[in-house]
Amino acid sequence: MPIERSSAGDPARTLELLWRVPADAPRRGPRQRLSVDAIVAVATGLADAEGLDAVTMRRVAERLGVAPMTPYTYVPGKAELLDLMLDAAYAGMRRADTSGQPWRARLTAVAEENRSLFERHSWVATISTSRPPLGPGMMAKYEHELSALEGLGLDDVEMDAALTYLLTFVQANARSAAEARAARQASAMDEEQWWAANAPLLERVLDPERYPTAARVGTSAGTAHGAAYSPGHAYAFGLSRVLDGLAVLIAGRDERNGTEPR
């Protein structure tokens, strides 16, 4: 299945749309009754309810009650629409004021804000943003999140890398959580029901003497989580490890600069 990615459309037109730059030439014909914002809102609703595959210009037109080609007079195509949807999702994020708090608390807040974003709009976690949409929502998000790393002795490249490191972890966890939800829905069974259905066969074929470590650890984890995988536990454990790793980097900069860790 092809990977959706941002900034795949016409760069100049996309930036004009993201920043709502008026077209140079006035449009001819009857006065337009739609708006870019209305199209983005409908497309976002479709993605939230049915996933990105459901977002087509035709489906958007149907929801808006207009002719199939009408959305194209506002947005060139799905690639540009995807960037608009992403930027709108970024603009709508809740952003806590953590000024004055320790750096771990600030970065934890950033992680939680992104986790909440992925929970509200699970499709966002599936998009590759190696070329991010450089709209006002994205820039406000980036500015806010970098403030959590300001004043820690990191240089600009390290600040960007540290933020990427944190957000990549949160996105990967969100994808795994979405996959776990999809598996439950597809099988019509929760984790406990799934294991109960498969346990008899596993007991017949799985030899704990051949796989002693796997059997011991897998049993312990499954008992602790009630499942083979717990997205919540993976998030809490992984976030602590990410912050521990950044603590080493920050402490090294503090030693170099002769300052106390913040």
Tab-separated table of N, CA, C and O in Angstrom, residues 36-148:
chain	number	residue	atom	x	y	z
A	36	VAL	N	-12.156	27.211	1.149
A	36	VAL	CA	-11.129	26.202	1.410
A	36	VAL	C	-11.351	25.580	2.783
A	36	VAL	O	-11.234	24.364	2.962
A	37	ASP	N	-11.691	26.403	3.765
A	37	ASP	CA	-11.898	25.897	5.126
A	37	ASP	C	-13.030	24.875	5.173
A	37	ASP	O	-12.933	23.863	5.879
A	38	ALA	N	-14.103	25.117	4.427
A	38	ALA	CA	-15.224	24.182	4.413
A	38	ALA	C	-14.806	22.849	3.804
A	38	ALA	O	-15.182	21.773	4.301
A	39	ILE	N	-14.030	22.894	2.745
A	39	ILE	CA	-13.552	21.674	2.094
A	39	ILE	C	-12.636	20.895	3.030
A	39	ILE	O	-12.741	19.669	3.160
A	40	VAL	N	-11.756	21.601	3.720
A	40	VAL	CA	-10.833	20.949	4.660
A	40	VAL	C	-11.606	20.309	5.805
A	40	VAL	O	-11.301	19.187	6.233
A	41	ALA	N	-12.617	20.990	6.311
A	41	ALA	CA	-13.407	20.455	7.422
A	41	ALA	C	-14.123	19.168	7.025
A	41	ALA	O	-14.140	18.186	7.788
A	42	VAL	N	-14.700	19.143	5.828
A	42	VAL	CA	-15.400	17.949	5.364
A	42	VAL	C	-14.410	16.803	5.137
A	42	VAL	O	-14.667	15.652	5.523
A	43	ALA	N	-13.285	17.098	4.514
A	43	ALA	CA	-12.277	16.064	4.269
A	43	ALA	C	-11.750	15.499	5.575
A	43	ALA	O	-11.543	14.282	5.708
A	44	THR	N	-11.546	16.355	6.556
A	44	THR	CA	-11.066	15.896	7.864
A	44	THR	C	-12.099	14.991	8.525
A	44	THR	O	-11.750	13.960	9.121
A	45	GLY	N	-13.369	15.360	8.420
A	45	GLY	CA	-14.420	14.515	8.976
A	45	GLY	C	-14.449	13.144	8.337
A	45	GLY	O	-14.638	12.125	9.016
A	46	LEU	N	-14.265	13.095	7.016
A	46	LEU	CA	-14.201	11.808	6.317
A	46	LEU	C	-13.021	10.967	6.805
A	46	LEU	O	-13.157	9.769	7.059
A	47	ALA	N	-11.850	11.598	6.922
A	47	ALA	CA	-10.655	10.874	7.365
A	47	ALA	C	-10.816	10.367	8.784
A	47	ALA	O	-10.405	9.245	9.104
A	48	ASP	N	-11.398	11.178	9.650
A	48	ASP	CA	-11.606	10.758	11.041
A	48	ASP	C	-12.540	9.553	11.128
A	48	ASP	O	-12.330	8.643	11.932
A	49	ALA	N	-13.565	9.558	10.302
A	49	ALA	CA	-14.578	8.516	10.378
A	49	ALA	C	-14.207	7.249	9.619
A	49	ALA	O	-14.505	6.130	10.068
A	50	GLU	N	-13.542	7.413	8.452
A	50	GLU	CA	-13.337	6.265	7.570
A	50	GLU	C	-11.894	6.043	7.143
A	50	GLU	O	-11.608	5.068	6.431
A	51	GLY	N	-10.978	6.923	7.516
A	51	GLY	CA	-9.591	6.790	7.106
A	51	GLY	C	-9.284	7.599	5.855
A	51	GLY	O	-10.186	8.066	5.165
A	52	LEU	N	-7.997	7.751	5.575
A	52	LEU	CA	-7.580	8.583	4.443
A	52	LEU	C	-8.045	8.056	3.092
A	52	LEU	O	-8.256	8.833	2.162
A	53	ASP	N	-8.200	6.736	2.966
A	53	ASP	CA	-8.634	6.187	1.682
A	53	ASP	C	-10.013	6.701	1.293
A	53	ASP	O	-10.365	6.728	0.102
A	54	ALA	N	-10.794	7.092	2.290
A	54	ALA	CA	-12.151	7.580	2.014
A	54	ALA	C	-12.150	9.010	1.492
A	54	ALA	O	-13.174	9.484	0.977
A	55	VAL	N	-11.024	9.698	1.633
A	55	VAL	CA	-10.958	11.102	1.233
A	55	VAL	C	-10.633	11.189	-0.255
A	55	VAL	O	-9.502	10.971	-0.677
A	56	THR	N	-11.639	11.477	-1.048
A	56	THR	CA	-11.473	11.749	-2.467
A	56	THR	C	-12.195	13.056	-2.759
A	56	THR	O	-13.104	13.471	-2.020
A	57	MET	N	-11.811	13.696	-3.822
A	57	MET	CA	-12.467	14.950	-4.176
A	57	MET	C	-13.953	14.713	-4.473
A	57	MET	O	-14.803	15.556	-4.180
A	58	ARG	N	-14.275	13.546	-5.022
A	58	ARG	CA	-15.673	13.224	-5.307
A	58	ARG	C	-16.471	13.067	-4.008
A	58	ARG	O	-17.592	13.594	-3.904
A	59	ARG	N	-15.911	12.355	-3.020
A	59	ARG	CA	-16.618	12.185	-1.757
A	59	ARG	C	-16.799	13.520	-1.051
A	59	ARG	O	-17.838	13.793	-0.441
A	60	VAL	N	-15.784	14.370	-1.120
A	60	VAL	CA	-15.886	15.703	-0.512
A	60	VAL	C	-17.008	16.487	-1.174
A	60	VAL	O	-17.820	17.136	-0.504
A	61	ALA	N	-17.077	16.412	-2.512
A	61	ALA	CA	-18.132	17.121	-3.240
A	61	ALA	C	-19.509	16.606	-2.837
A	61	ALA	O	-20.452	17.395	-2.639
A	62	GLU	N	-19.636	15.286	-2.699
A	62	GLU	CA	-20.921	14.700	-2.291
A	62	GLU	C	-21.348	15.222	-0.926
A	62	GLU	O	-22.518	15.581	-0.721
A	63	ARG	N	-20.405	15.245	0.022
A	63	ARG	CA	-20.726	15.727	1.362
A	63	ARG	C	-21.130	17.199	1.358
A	63	ARG	O	-21.957	17.630	2.162
A	64	LEU	N	-20.536	17.964	0.456
A	64	LEU	CA	-20.831	19.392	0.378
A	64	LEU	C	-22.067	19.679	-0.472
A	64	LEU	O	-22.557	20.819	-0.506
A	65	GLY	N	-22.555	18.652	-1.174
A	65	GLY	CA	-23.724	18.836	-2.005
A	65	GLY	C	-23.472	19.662	-3.245
A	65	GLY	O	-24.329	20.437	-3.683
A	66	VAL	N	-22.280	19.493	-3.832
A	66	VAL	CA	-21.931	20.248	-5.036
A	66	VAL	C	-21.513	19.277	-6.127
A	66	VAL	O	-21.355	18.074	-5.904
A	67	ALA	N	-21.317	19.800	-7.331
A	67	ALA	CA	-20.887	18.974	-8.454
A	67	ALA	C	-19.499	18.391	-8.191
A	67	ALA	O	-18.683	18.997	-7.488
A	68	PRO	N	-19.211	17.215	-8.754
A	68	PRO	CA	-17.939	16.533	-8.469
A	68	PRO	C	-16.693	17.369	-8.726
A	68	PRO	O	-15.689	17.225	-8.041
A	69	MET	N	-16.737	18.252	-9.725
A	69	MET	CA	-15.549	19.031	-10.069
A	69	MET	C	-15.435	20.329	-9.270
A	69	MET	O	-14.392	20.994	-9.327
A	70	THR	N	-16.455	20.677	-8.513
A	70	THR	CA	-16.442	21.965	-7.824
A	70	THR	C	-15.269	22.129	-6.848
A	70	THR	O	-14.627	23.199	-6.836
A	71	PRO	N	-14.915	21.130	-6.012
A	71	PRO	CA	-13.790	21.320	-5.086
A	71	PRO	C	-12.481	21.669	-5.777
A	71	PRO	O	-11.618	22.339	-5.187
A	72	TYR	N	-12.331	21.249	-7.037
A	72	TYR	CA	-11.085	21.525	-7.749
A	72	TYR	C	-10.908	23.014	-8.053
A	72	TYR	O	-9.799	23.448	-8.361
A	73	THR	N	-11.979	23.782	-7.992
A	73	THR	CA	-11.841	25.222	-8.208
A	73	THR	C	-11.269	25.914	-6.976
A	73	THR	O	-10.897	27.089	-7.039
A	74	TYR	N	-11.160	25.176	-5.869
A	74	TYR	CA	-10.604	25.714	-4.631
A	74	TYR	C	-9.254	25.069	-4.288
A	74	TYR	O	-8.332	25.736	-3.825
A	75	VAL	N	-9.187	23.749	-4.488
A	75	VAL	CA	-7.984	22.973	-4.143
A	75	VAL	C	-7.635	22.111	-5.358
A	75	VAL	O	-8.505	21.397	-5.874
A	76	PRO	N	-6.375	22.148	-5.846
A	76	PRO	CA	-6.015	21.433	-7.081
A	76	PRO	C	-6.248	19.930	-7.033
A	76	PRO	O	-6.586	19.317	-8.037
A	77	GLY	N	-6.043	19.299	-5.871
A	77	GLY	CA	-6.181	17.851	-5.794
A	77	GLY	C	-5.974	17.351	-4.380
A	77	GLY	O	-5.818	18.124	-3.428
A	78	LYS	N	-5.957	16.027	-4.249
A	78	LYS	CA	-5.872	15.427	-2.921
A	78	LYS	C	-4.530	15.719	-2.236
A	78	LYS	O	-4.472	15.851	-1.006
A	79	ALA	N	-3.448	15.796	-2.994
A	79	ALA	CA	-2.137	16.048	-2.386
A	79	ALA	C	-2.132	17.386	-1.651
A	79	ALA	O	-1.665	17.479	-0.510
A	80	GLU	N	-2.641	18.415	-2.298
A	80	GLU	CA	-2.700	19.731	-1.655
A	80	GLU	C	-3.710	19.723	-0.513
A	80	GLU	O	-3.496	20.344	0.539
A	81	LEU	N	-4.818	19.007	-0.702
A	81	LEU	CA	-5.837	18.911	0.343
A	81	LEU	C	-5.265	18.248	1.595
A	81	LEU	O	-5.558	18.664	2.719
A	82	LEU	N	-4.437	17.229	1.401
A	82	LEU	CA	-3.839	16.541	2.546
A	82	LEU	C	-2.989	17.498	3.380
A	82	LEU	O	-3.037	17.478	4.621
A	83	ASP	N	-2.220	18.351	2.721
A	83	ASP	CA	-1.412	19.331	3.452
A	83	ASP	C	-2.299	20.306	4.223
A	83	ASP	O	-1.982	20.692	5.353
A	84	LEU	N	-3.390	20.708	3.619
A	84	LEU	CA	-4.316	21.610	4.295
A	84	LEU	C	-4.952	20.940	5.516
A	84	LEU	O	-5.131	21.566	6.569
A	85	MET	N	-5.290	19.675	5.375
A	85	MET	CA	-5.871	18.923	6.496
A	85	MET	C	-4.870	18.800	7.646
A	85	MET	O	-5.207	18.988	8.817
A	86	LEU	N	-3.623	18.462	7.300
A	86	LEU	CA	-2.585	18.343	8.321
A	86	LEU	C	-2.377	19.656	9.060
A	86	LEU	O	-2.316	19.697	10.297
A	87	ASP	N	-2.268	20.733	8.293
A	87	ASP	CA	-1.996	22.023	8.921
A	87	ASP	C	-3.153	22.454	9.810
A	87	ASP	O	-2.940	23.031	10.883
A	88	ALA	N	-4.377	22.160	9.378
A	88	ALA	CA	-5.535	22.487	10.205
A	88	ALA	C	-5.531	21.670	11.494
A	88	ALA	O	-5.879	22.182	12.570
A	89	ALA	N	-5.136	20.403	11.398
A	89	ALA	CA	-5.048	19.564	12.595
A	89	ALA	C	-3.986	20.101	13.548
A	89	ALA	O	-4.189	20.148	14.772
A	90	TYR	N	-2.857	20.535	13.008
A	90	TYR	CA	-1.815	21.122	13.848
A	90	TYR	C	-2.300	22.409	14.513
A	90	TYR	O	-2.043	22.657	15.689
A	91	ALA	N	-3.008	23.231	13.748
A	91	ALA	CA	-3.484	24.499	14.290
A	91	ALA	C	-4.478	24.284	15.428
A	91	ALA	O	-4.573	25.110	16.346
A	92	GLY	N	-5.218	23.166	15.374
A	92	GLY	CA	-6.229	22.902	16.391
A	92	GLY	C	-5.720	22.181	17.626
A	92	GLY	O	-6.510	21.873	18.524
A	93	MET	N	-4.416	21.921	17.692
A	93	MET	CA	-3.869	21.211	18.849
A	93	MET	C	-3.965	22.057	20.118
A	93	MET	O	-3.812	23.271	20.083
A	94	ARG	N	-4.182	21.380	21.228
A	94	ARG	CA	-4.120	22.044	22.531
A	94	ARG	C	-2.645	22.207	22.907
A	94	ARG	O	-1.864	21.265	22.817
A	95	ARG	N	-2.278	23.390	23.352
A	95	ARG	CA	-0.884	23.656	23.698
A	95	ARG	C	-0.817	24.225	25.097
A	95	ARG	O	-1.321	25.317	25.363
A	96	ALA	N	-0.176	23.479	26.000
A	96	ALA	CA	-0.089	23.898	27.393
A	96	ALA	C	1.048	24.890	27.587
A	96	ALA	O	2.082	24.816	26.918
A	97	ASP	N	0.849	25.812	28.508
A	97	ASP	CA	1.912	26.744	28.883
A	97	ASP	C	2.730	26.088	29.990
A	97	ASP	O	2.280	25.964	31.122
A	98	THR	N	3.933	25.635	29.632
A	98	THR	CA	4.789	24.945	30.604
A	98	THR	C	6.013	25.781	30.954
A	98	THR	O	6.991	25.248	31.479
A	99	SER	N	5.972	27.061	30.662
A	99	SER	CA	7.120	27.918	30.968
A	99	SER	C	7.400	27.884	32.472
A	99	SER	O	6.496	27.920	33.297
A	100	GLY	N	8.681	27.784	32.805
A	100	GLY	CA	9.092	27.728	34.204
A	100	GLY	C	9.132	26.324	34.777
A	100	GLY	O	9.646	26.126	35.884
A	101	GLN	N	8.612	25.338	34.056
A	101	GLN	CA	8.640	23.962	34.539
A	101	GLN	C	9.947	23.279	34.141
A	101	GLN	O	10.619	23.698	33.196
A	102	PRO	N	10.340	22.211	34.842
A	102	PRO	CA	11.557	21.464	34.464
A	102	PRO	C	11.424	20.929	33.034
A	102	PRO	O	10.316	20.689	32.538
A	103	TRP	N	12.580	20.717	32.394
A	103	TRP	CA	12.562	20.347	30.985
A	103	TRP	C	11.843	19.029	30.736
A	103	TRP	O	11.169	18.873	29.707
A	104	ARG	N	11.935	18.068	31.671
A	104	ARG	CA	11.247	16.787	31.463
A	104	ARG	C	9.733	16.987	31.445
A	104	ARG	O	9.017	16.345	30.662
A	105	ALA	N	9.250	17.866	32.305
A	105	ALA	CA	7.811	18.150	32.321
A	105	ALA	C	7.388	18.835	31.030
A	105	ALA	O	6.308	18.564	30.482
A	106	ARG	N	8.228	19.723	30.520
A	106	ARG	CA	7.904	20.422	29.276
A	106	ARG	C	7.832	19.453	28.105
A	106	ARG	O	6.907	19.511	27.287
A	107	LEU	N	8.807	18.572	28.006
A	107	LEU	CA	8.811	17.617	26.898
A	107	LEU	C	7.712	16.559	27.049
A	107	LEU	O	7.163	16.077	26.051
A	108	THR	N	7.403	16.192	28.280
A	108	THR	CA	6.285	15.272	28.505
A	108	THR	C	4.982	15.892	28.010
A	108	THR	O	4.145	15.227	27.393
A	109	ALA	N	4.810	17.193	28.249
A	109	ALA	CA	3.621	17.891	27.769
A	109	ALA	C	3.572	17.889	26.244
A	109	ALA	O	2.502	17.676	25.644
A	110	VAL	N	4.715	18.110	25.604
A	110	VAL	CA	4.770	18.071	24.138
A	110	VAL	C	4.365	16.687	23.628
A	110	VAL	O	3.587	16.551	22.673
A	111	ALA	N	4.896	15.650	24.268
A	111	ALA	CA	4.549	14.283	23.869
A	111	ALA	C	3.061	14.028	24.033
A	111	ALA	O	2.413	13.447	23.153
A	112	GLU	N	2.491	14.462	25.151
A	112	GLU	CA	1.068	14.247	25.405
A	112	GLU	C	0.202	15.002	24.407
A	112	GLU	O	-0.849	14.510	23.973
A	113	GLU	N	0.629	16.201	24.041
A	113	GLU	CA	-0.133	16.979	23.054
A	113	GLU	C	-0.179	16.259	21.702
A	113	GLU	O	-1.228	16.225	21.041
A	114	ASN	N	0.938	15.682	21.309
A	114	ASN	CA	0.970	14.956	20.043
A	114	ASN	C	0.218	13.631	20.137
A	114	ASN	O	-0.458	13.223	19.176
A	115	ARG	N	0.296	12.990	21.268
A	115	ARG	CA	-0.477	11.756	21.455
A	115	ARG	C	-1.974	12.039	21.351
A	115	ARG	O	-2.721	11.284	20.730
A	116	SER	N	-2.405	13.145	21.956
A	116	SER	CA	-3.817	13.527	21.870
A	116	SER	C	-4.219	13.838	20.433
A	116	SER	O	-5.321	13.502	19.990
A	117	LEU	N	-3.311	14.485	19.696
A	117	LEU	CA	-3.577	14.763	18.284
A	117	LEU	C	-3.832	13.467	17.529
A	117	LEU	O	-4.794	13.356	16.752
A	118	PHE	N	-2.971	12.461	17.739
A	118	PHE	CA	-3.108	11.198	17.025
A	118	PHE	C	-4.354	10.435	17.463
A	118	PHE	O	-4.920	9.659	16.676
A	119	GLU	N	-4.787	10.623	18.696
A	119	GLU	CA	-6.005	9.966	19.150
A	119	GLU	C	-7.241	10.606	18.507
A	119	GLU	O	-8.204	9.913	18.175
A	120	ARG	N	-7.208	11.928	18.333
A	120	ARG	CA	-8.342	12.625	17.707
A	120	ARG	C	-8.365	12.397	16.206
A	120	ARG	O	-9.435	12.288	15.616
A	121	HIS	N	-7.181	12.375	15.593
A	121	HIS	CA	-7.075	12.224	14.140
A	121	HIS	C	-6.045	11.118	13.866
A	121	HIS	O	-4.880	11.409	13.570
A	122	SER	N	-6.465	9.866	13.955
A	122	SER	CA	-5.511	8.760	13.847
A	122	SER	C	-4.807	8.727	12.499
A	122	SER	O	-3.678	8.240	12.386
A	123	TRP	N	-5.427	9.270	11.459
A	123	TRP	CA	-4.829	9.280	10.122
A	123	TRP	C	-3.560	10.124	10.069
A	123	TRP	O	-2.686	9.880	9.232
A	124	VAL	N	-3.424	11.107	10.972
A	124	VAL	CA	-2.238	11.970	10.967
A	124	VAL	C	-0.976	11.144	11.211
A	124	VAL	O	0.078	11.408	10.629
A	125	ALA	N	-1.086	10.120	12.060
A	125	ALA	CA	0.089	9.302	12.406
A	125	ALA	C	0.560	8.446	11.243
A	125	ALA	O	1.688	7.952	11.259
A	126	THR	N	-0.275	8.268	10.227
A	126	THR	CA	0.088	7.397	9.108
A	126	THR	C	0.802	8.140	7.986
A	126	THR	O	1.262	7.520	7.031
A	127	ILE	N	0.899	9.454	8.097
A	127	ILE	CA	1.454	10.265	7.012
A	127	ILE	C	2.940	10.527	7.239
A	127	ILE	O	3.357	10.901	8.336
A	128	SER	N	3.727	10.345	6.196
A	128	SER	CA	5.143	10.702	6.247
A	128	SER	C	5.277	12.215	6.081
A	128	SER	O	4.811	12.783	5.097
A	129	THR	N	5.923	12.849	7.054
A	129	THR	CA	6.088	14.308	7.006
A	129	THR	C	7.558	14.698	6.937
A	129	THR	O	7.984	15.695	7.513
A	130	SER	N	8.353	13.888	6.222
A	130	SER	CA	9.764	14.245	6.060
A	130	SER	C	9.903	15.574	5.326
A	130	SER	O	10.895	16.282	5.484
A	131	ARG	N	8.886	15.905	4.509
A	131	ARG	CA	8.764	17.239	3.939
A	131	ARG	C	7.471	17.839	4.504
A	131	ARG	O	6.389	17.662	3.936
A	132	PRO	N	7.563	18.514	5.622
A	132	PRO	CA	6.349	18.962	6.311
A	132	PRO	C	5.633	20.071	5.569
A	132	PRO	O	6.250	20.835	4.822
A	133	PRO	N	4.326	20.174	5.767
A	133	PRO	CA	3.586	21.299	5.179
A	133	PRO	C	3.911	22.571	5.957
A	133	PRO	O	3.640	22.671	7.153
A	134	LEU	N	4.505	23.531	5.312
A	134	LEU	CA	5.017	24.715	6.020
A	134	LEU	C	3.950	25.804	6.116
A	134	LEU	O	4.140	26.934	5.683
A	135	GLY	N	2.846	25.435	6.726
A	135	GLY	CA	1.758	26.372	6.916
A	135	GLY	C	1.773	26.981	8.301
A	135	GLY	O	2.629	26.665	9.137
A	136	PRO	N	0.817	27.854	8.610
A	136	PRO	CA	0.787	28.514	9.918
A	136	PRO	C	0.576	27.552	11.078
A	136	PRO	O	1.127	27.767	12.164
A	137	GLY	N	-0.196	26.486	10.852
A	137	GLY	CA	-0.394	25.510	11.923
A	137	GLY	C	0.888	24.771	12.251
A	137	GLY	O	1.238	24.573	13.418
A	138	MET	N	1.594	24.354	11.197
A	138	MET	CA	2.866	23.655	11.390
A	138	MET	C	3.893	24.545	12.064
A	138	MET	O	4.602	24.127	12.987
A	139	MET	N	3.998	25.793	11.641
A	139	MET	CA	4.996	26.689	12.210
A	139	MET	C	4.692	27.028	13.667
A	139	MET	O	5.599	27.121	14.494
A	140	ALA	N	3.408	27.203	13.999
A	140	ALA	CA	3.037	27.467	15.392
A	140	ALA	C	3.361	26.255	16.269
A	140	ALA	O	3.835	26.393	17.410
A	141	LYS	N	3.118	25.063	15.739
A	141	LYS	CA	3.439	23.824	16.459
A	141	LYS	C	4.936	23.716	16.711
A	141	LYS	O	5.390	23.424	17.825
A	142	TYR	N	5.714	23.945	15.665
A	142	TYR	CA	7.176	23.835	15.757
A	142	TYR	C	7.735	24.856	16.749
A	142	TYR	O	8.588	24.532	17.585
A	143	GLU	N	7.265	26.092	16.673
A	143	GLU	CA	7.726	27.142	17.591
A	143	GLU	C	7.414	26.765	19.037
A	143	GLU	O	8.268	26.891	19.926
A	144	HIS	N	6.187	26.314	19.268
A	144	HIS	CA	5.776	25.928	20.623
A	144	HIS	C	6.623	24.776	21.152
A	144	HIS	O	7.090	24.806	22.302
A	145	GLU	N	6.849	23.768	20.341
A	145	GLU	CA	7.564	22.585	20.807
A	145	GLU	C	9.046	22.849	21.016
A	145	GLU	O	9.659	22.312	21.951
A	146	LEU	N	9.626	23.687	20.178
A	146	LEU	CA	11.030	24.041	20.380
A	146	LEU	C	11.243	24.813	21.680
A	146	LEU	O	12.322	24.734	22.285
A	147	SER	N	10.230	25.542	22.125
A	147	SER	CA	10.371	26.309	23.366
A	147	SER	C	10.625	25.398	24.558
A	147	SER	O	11.214	25.820	25.558
A	148	ALA	N	10.204	24.138	24.467
A	148	ALA	CA	10.450	23.186	25.544
A	148	ALA	C	11.915	22.804	25.637
A	148	ALA	O	12.375	22.284	26.663
